[in-house]
mmCIF file of C-alpha atoms in Angstrom:
data_model
loop_
_atom_site.group_PDB
_atom_site.id
_atom_site.type_symbol
_atom_site.label_atom_id
_atom_site.label_comp_id
_atom_site.label_asym_id
_atom_site.label_seq_id
_atom_site.Cartn_x
_atom_site.Cartn_y
_atom_site.Cartn_z
ATOM 1 C CA UNK K 179 -27.424 -13.217 44.467
ATOM 2 C CA UNK K 180 -23.637 -13.367 44.530
ATOM 3 C CA UNK K 181 -23.586 -14.379 40.831
ATOM 4 C CA UNK K 182 -25.764 -11.401 39.886
ATOM 5 C CA UNK K 183 -23.421 -9.000 41.719
ATOM 6 C CA UNK K 184 -20.387 -10.540 40.005
ATOM 7 C CA UNK K 185 -22.068 -10.275 36.588
ATOM 8 C CA UNK K 186 -22.988 -6.651 37.268
ATOM 9 C CA UNK K 187 -19.415 -5.893 38.383
ATOM 10 C CA UNK K 188 -18.029 -7.588 35.233
ATOM 11 C CA UNK K 189 -20.389 -5.531 33.060
ATOM 12 C CA UNK K 190 -19.349 -2.279 34.763
ATOM 13 C CA UNK K 191 -15.667 -3.151 34.351
ATOM 14 C CA UNK K 192 -16.146 -4.174 30.716
ATOM 15 C CA UNK K 193 -17.690 -0.865 29.598
ATOM 16 C CA UNK K 194 -14.435 1.159 29.739
ATOM 17 C CA UNK K 195 -12.554 -1.679 28.032
ATOM 18 C CA UNK K 196 -15.125 -1.865 25.231
ATOM 19 C CA UNK K 197 -15.148 1.920 24.864
ATOM 20 C CA UNK K 198 -11.336 1.919 24.626
ATOM 21 C CA UNK K 199 -11.486 -0.834 21.989
ATOM 22 C CA UNK K 200 -13.951 1.209 19.940
ATOM 23 C CA UNK K 201 -11.794 4.338 20.251
ATOM 24 C CA UNK K 202 -8.715 2.361 19.158
ATOM 25 C CA UNK K 203 -10.599 0.940 16.176
ATOM 26 C CA UNK K 204 -11.753 4.431 15.173
ATOM 27 C CA UNK K 205 -8.204 5.756 15.531
ATOM 28 C CA UNK K 206 -6.882 2.830 13.486
ATOM 29 C CA UNK K 207 -9.514 3.427 10.774
ATOM 30 C CA UNK K 208 -8.474 7.084 10.568
ATOM 31 C CA UNK K 209 -4.785 6.106 10.364
ATOM 32 C CA UNK K 210 -5.539 3.489 7.683
ATOM 33 C CA UNK K 211 -7.449 6.098 5.668
ATOM 34 C CA UNK K 212 -4.442 8.453 5.949
ATOM 35 C CA UNK K 213 -2.176 5.717 4.568
ATOM 36 C CA UNK K 214 -4.597 4.941 1.729
ATOM 37 C CA UNK K 215 -4.770 8.625 0.793
ATOM 38 C CA UNK K 216 -0.951 8.765 0.834
ATOM 39 C CA UNK K 217 -0.860 5.676 -1.415
ATOM 40 C CA UNK K 218 -3.334 7.307 -3.801
ATOM 41 C CA UNK K 219 -1.133 10.404 -4.122
ATOM 42 C CA UNK K 220 1.940 8.183 -4.576
ATOM 43 C CA UNK K 221 0.290 6.192 -7.413
ATOM 44 C CA UNK K 222 -0.926 9.411 -9.032
ATOM 45 C CA UNK K 223 2.640 10.765 -8.947
ATOM 46 C CA UNK K 224 3.964 7.582 -10.594
ATOM 47 C CA UNK K 225 1.314 7.714 -13.320
ATOM 48 C CA UNK K 226 1.978 11.418 -14.003
ATOM 49 C CA UNK K 227 5.775 11.201 -13.661
ATOM 50 C CA UNK K 228 5.801 13.731 -10.806
ATOM 51 C CA UNK K 229 9.480 13.073 -10.109
ATOM 52 C CA UNK K 230 9.864 16.019 -7.706
ATOM 53 C CA UNK K 231 7.131 14.613 -5.446
ATOM 54 C CA UNK K 232 8.438 11.051 -5.788
ATOM 55 C CA UNK K 233 11.977 12.105 -4.844
ATOM 56 C CA UNK K 234 10.533 13.602 -1.680
ATOM 57 C CA UNK K 235 8.363 10.637 -0.640
ATOM 58 C CA UNK K 236 10.599 7.697 -1.567
ATOM 59 C CA UNK K 237 12.853 6.896 1.373
ATOM 60 C CA UNK K 238 16.578 7.134 0.680
ATOM 61 C CA UNK K 239 16.828 3.372 1.270
ATOM 62 C CA UNK K 240 13.700 2.648 -0.831
ATOM 63 C CA UNK K 241 13.645 -0.422 -3.005
ATOM 64 C CA UNK K 242 11.155 -1.988 -5.363
ATOM 65 C CA UNK K 243 10.825 -5.540 -6.544
ATOM 66 C CA UNK K 244 9.221 -5.489 -9.978
ATOM 67 C CA UNK K 245 7.123 -8.341 -11.442
ATOM 68 C CA UNK K 246 10.170 -9.595 -13.377
ATOM 69 C CA UNK K 247 12.013 -10.088 -10.085
ATOM 70 C CA UNK K 248 14.403 -7.173 -10.560
ATOM 71 C CA UNK K 249 15.357 -5.222 -7.451
ATOM 72 C CA UNK K 250 15.436 -1.451 -8.007
ATOM 73 C CA UNK K 251 16.783 1.191 -5.634
ATOM 74 C CA UNK K 252 15.387 4.725 -5.418
ATOM 75 C CA UNK K 253 17.559 6.102 -8.252
ATOM 76 C CA UNK K 254 16.769 3.177 -10.550
ATOM 77 C CA UNK K 255 13.040 3.409 -9.812
ATOM 78 C CA UNK K 256 12.969 7.140 -10.570
ATOM 79 C CA UNK K 257 14.909 6.619 -13.810
ATOM 80 C CA UNK K 258 12.452 3.893 -14.806
ATOM 81 C CA UNK K 259 9.489 6.183 -14.114
ATOM 82 C CA UNK K 260 11.028 9.031 -16.161
ATOM 83 C CA UNK K 261 11.125 6.928 -19.336
ATOM 84 C CA UNK K 262 8.725 8.352 -21.939
ATOM 85 C CA UNK K 263 8.304 4.911 -23.546
ATOM 86 C CA UNK K 264 6.750 3.534 -20.365
ATOM 87 C CA UNK K 265 3.224 4.229 -19.159
ATOM 88 C CA UNK K 266 1.417 2.856 -16.156
ATOM 89 C CA UNK K 267 -2.116 3.029 -14.785
ATOM 90 C CA UNK K 268 -3.166 1.369 -11.535
ATOM 91 C CA UNK K 269 -6.912 0.835 -11.517
ATOM 92 C CA UNK K 270 -9.660 -0.584 -9.359
ATOM 93 C CA UNK K 271 -7.859 -1.016 -6.030
ATOM 94 C CA UNK K 272 -9.677 -3.584 -3.925
ATOM 95 C CA UNK K 273 -9.092 -6.046 -1.095
ATOM 96 C CA UNK K 274 -7.025 -3.291 0.527
ATOM 97 C CA UNK K 275 -5.601 -4.148 3.928
ATOM 98 C CA UNK K 276 -3.454 -1.859 6.091
ATOM 99 C CA UNK K 277 -1.512 -3.203 9.069
ATOM 100 C CA UNK K 278 0.463 -0.994 11.461
ATOM 101 C CA UNK K 279 3.660 -1.748 13.379
ATOM 102 C CA UNK K 280 6.126 0.141 15.561
ATOM 103 C CA UNK K 281 3.494 2.168 17.377
ATOM 104 C CA UNK K 282 1.880 3.176 14.082
ATOM 105 C CA UNK K 283 5.054 4.486 12.421
ATOM 106 C CA UNK K 284 5.227 1.599 9.929
ATOM 107 C CA UNK K 285 2.313 0.615 7.703
ATOM 108 C CA UNK K 286 2.086 -2.335 5.363
ATOM 109 C CA UNK K 287 -0.548 -1.988 2.653
ATOM 110 C CA UNK K 288 -1.583 -5.008 0.588
ATOM 111 C CA UNK K 289 -4.142 -4.857 -2.201
ATOM 112 C CA UNK K 290 -5.390 -6.332 -5.449
ATOM 113 C CA UNK K 291 -5.288 -3.936 -8.425
ATOM 114 C CA UNK K 292 -5.668 -3.952 -12.181
ATOM 115 C CA UNK K 293 -2.588 -2.677 -14.036
ATOM 116 C CA UNK K 294 -2.609 -1.268 -17.550
ATOM 117 C CA UNK K 295 0.568 -0.041 -19.202
ATOM 118 C CA UNK K 296 3.053 -0.059 -22.035
ATOM 119 C CA UNK K 297 6.794 -0.602 -21.993
ATOM 120 C CA UNK K 298 8.770 0.167 -25.175
ATOM 121 C CA UNK K 299 5.572 -0.124 -27.213
ATOM 122 C CA UNK K 300 4.546 -3.463 -25.731
ATOM 123 C CA UNK K 301 1.384 -3.593 -23.622
ATOM 124 C CA UNK K 302 1.513 -5.146 -20.171
ATOM 125 C CA UNK K 303 -0.924 -5.447 -17.334
ATOM 126 C CA UNK K 304 -3.536 -7.592 -15.743
ATOM 127 C CA UNK K 305 -4.434 -8.425 -12.187
ATOM 128 C CA UNK K 306 -1.700 -7.805 -9.607
ATOM 129 C CA UNK K 307 -1.224 -8.076 -5.869
ATOM 130 C CA UNK K 308 0.760 -5.113 -4.542
ATOM 131 C CA UNK K 309 2.543 -4.846 -1.246
ATOM 132 C CA UNK K 310 3.839 -1.474 -0.095
ATOM 133 C CA UNK K 311 5.601 -0.558 3.111
ATOM 134 C CA UNK K 312 5.413 3.001 4.409
ATOM 135 C CA UNK K 313 7.340 4.425 7.364
ATOM 136 C CA UNK K 314 7.025 7.744 9.123
ATOM 137 C CA UNK K 315 10.297 9.627 8.992
ATOM 138 C CA UNK K 316 10.433 13.022 10.676
ATOM 139 C CA UNK K 317 6.647 12.895 11.013
ATOM 140 C CA UNK K 318 5.942 12.291 7.302
ATOM 141 C CA UNK K 319 5.105 9.119 5.438
ATOM 142 C CA UNK K 320 7.791 7.741 3.121
ATOM 143 C CA UNK K 321 7.632 4.787 0.757
ATOM 144 C CA UNK K 322 10.162 2.184 1.879
ATOM 145 C CA UNK K 323 9.249 -0.788 -0.298
ATOM 146 C CA UNK K 324 7.006 -1.493 -3.282
ATOM 147 C CA UNK K 325 6.423 -4.920 -4.769
ATOM 148 C CA UNK K 326 3.970 -6.020 -7.430
ATOM 149 C CA UNK K 327 3.265 -9.592 -8.458
ATOM 150 C CA UNK K 328 0.873 -10.873 -11.095
ATOM 151 C CA UNK K 329 -2.090 -12.715 -9.618
ATOM 152 C CA UNK K 330 -2.128 -16.391 -10.529
ATOM 153 C CA UNK K 331 -4.717 -17.145 -13.157
ATOM 154 C CA UNK K 332 -7.635 -19.163 -11.866
ATOM 155 C CA UNK K 333 -7.834 -22.701 -13.110
ATOM 156 C CA UNK K 334 -10.750 -23.462 -15.411
ATOM 157 C CA UNK K 335 -12.049 -25.942 -12.835
ATOM 158 C CA UNK K 336 -12.195 -23.215 -10.187
ATOM 159 C CA UNK K 337 -14.399 -20.966 -12.319
ATOM 160 C CA UNK K 338 -17.015 -23.628 -13.147
#
């Protein structure tokens, strides 16, 4: 009888904990969706050369690490995006993962995307893994870091 009472007490105590866990997960899902929507607007601005919007959302201490290993600050990134001989499309975002830190004021977004573009008349693109760090500054999301790396090609033996 004592075991039944203890099990019943444990069940009663677990209900608020489980409910809190579900509420936290729902809150986290909503926050992750907010970050993904912010990322979508950010990518759209890059593709359309919306420099006014990009100046506003890139943090002053923003930096990007491009696939060639070059580190670009905010000014250099904006100048690169202004170039008319450079086009970029980010397609088919998948394997998207958002992780929060600092009480939810810092978000790291990792994803696999397909890139299609041209630089000085030469096509570039393929499968890339992107990592972006966003931070809330004065209550608004800012882009702090962007890094894109080509995905390693699968070995022929792995695809058989």
